[in-house]
Amino acid sequence: MNLKDINIQDVVEQTRKQLIADKTITPSLKMSIELILMIVTLLAQKFGLNSKNSSIPPSQDTNRKKSPTTGSELKPGGQPGRIGKTLLQTDSPDEINIIYVERDSLPKGRYHEVGFQKRQVVDIDISKVVTEYQAQILEDEHGTRFMGPFPHGVTRPVQYGAGLKAHAVYLSQYQLLPYNRIEEYFNDQLGIPLSAGSLFNFNEQAATLVRSSGAQDAIQHALAQSPLLHVDETGINVDGVRHWLHGASTTQWTYFYPHKNRGKLAMDEAGVLPYFTGVLCHDHWKPYYQYTQCEHALCNAHHLRELERAWEQDGMEWAKALQTLLKTINKQQIDEGVLDGLSQQQYIKEYQGILARGDIHCPPPDESTRKKGQRGRLKRTKSRALLERLRDYQDDVLRFMVSDVTVPFTNNQGENDIRMTKVQQKISGCFRSMQGAEMFCLIRSYLSTCRKQSVSASSA
């Protein structure tokens, strides 16, 4: 028999009932069997988890299979009506080389020039540019000398220019290259010696400029005043110690904030959520609900995965029905726009009906199983806990359908914005100091915001 064909939860429950009914088993043996049943349940739940029914990333799926591409009748290449991106000739080339006809190779005759055919080659010239400033010195008849003023910022006999610093910060904070690889690039490609200490100083200077320019305050204020806000958090490693990076974003603004804590204290210090009064989109992490001055919208991508698990592992038909309903509502909104009041009421009624049927097939734990002296709520199965959560937070689950503000079906905006910080951790392994983490978050917030507002990272 295939293990997937066995309803392990039913087998475990039947075993527990037999264990309770059998009076010949000693208490110590009962405790041992209970422990084994708990281990079996945990292993069985883990056995069927993948990226489609849990938060496991696709890269960790066992024997992951790529979805086959479906055939298409379209010809390869760009399709009719497509706005392509290609090289275009410029009216102001940097260099012009005129190619003359070799007259000796021509047949005898008289020729006159009728024009030129132009072809342009777009290339790059990676080279070091050294600008020397020579300040004139004048001396009067009394021996007093006067010198011309150097440009602002030119204070040393030899120093790095602003363009070089900006390029180094771009490679470090936006392209996420490690310091040693940036050192190699400047040495090999440009012939410019550059140390890790100098790179750190460049990043520190950039962070100071962002902070002093008021960009940080402007981003925080814009996010706090926005009608919709996406939030998420992820773990980061700071000098070998677990810290947390908190992200808040919209389609136009991004803000990251590192902190040693994950909860409300850190989010308060980030300076956005305490002043936010719009719709807060998140993944149902409970500390977000401590902000009661705003409405909440839950990420339904998480719900779809949890419902998939309840259907696959626990055989909950209500979970499959609710998953289908959520997808149907989302598709109709995408195709038709905001739903009218009647459609909304019909979907809400159907939503509640599915959960009511779920109450029958996935009931709460039997109070008769409560042990003597046991306090608090009895432990729920994952499917039961999900059902109660979807029922208790119905308004937040369906906020994407009923809100006056345009609320997305998922929290993908927040998760996508914070994803590059995980890439940074994979490349570098950790931040060496909290100062480095703060600099990265500040510069990354600024660059991400600029990109969202059509300003390239290098220009920013």
XYZ file of N, CA and C in Angstrom, residues 50 76 98 101 283 303 325 338 344 352 362 371 375 457:
42
model
N 5.473 20.905 0.808
C 6.263 21.430 -0.302
C 5.921 22.897 -0.491
N 8.665 32.142 -33.337
C 9.656 32.659 -32.378
C 9.956 34.133 -32.641
N 35.816 58.781 -40.667
C 35.362 58.875 -42.053
C 36.178 57.910 -42.901
N 36.797 56.451 -50.051
C 36.953 55.469 -51.132
C 38.366 55.570 -51.701
N 1.080 39.035 6.531
C 0.895 37.576 6.493
C 0.295 37.017 7.783
N -2.843 31.715 2.570
C -4.054 30.923 2.799
C -4.194 29.804 1.773
N -12.938 28.947 -4.147
C -13.726 30.175 -4.039
C -12.834 31.412 -4.055
N -13.801 46.067 -9.691
C -14.461 46.015 -8.387
C -15.839 45.368 -8.503
N -20.628 40.697 -3.938
C -19.867 40.575 -2.704
C -20.648 39.804 -1.646
N -18.968 31.773 4.138
C -19.432 31.345 5.456
C -20.033 29.942 5.414
N -14.520 19.027 10.448
C -13.290 19.334 11.188
C -13.680 20.008 12.510
N -7.328 16.615 30.175
C -6.741 15.911 31.297
C -7.002 16.673 32.604
N -5.356 23.354 31.805
C -5.997 24.658 31.653
C -5.814 25.179 30.229
N 19.358 53.444 -10.441
C 20.143 53.336 -9.216
C 21.464 54.078 -9.346
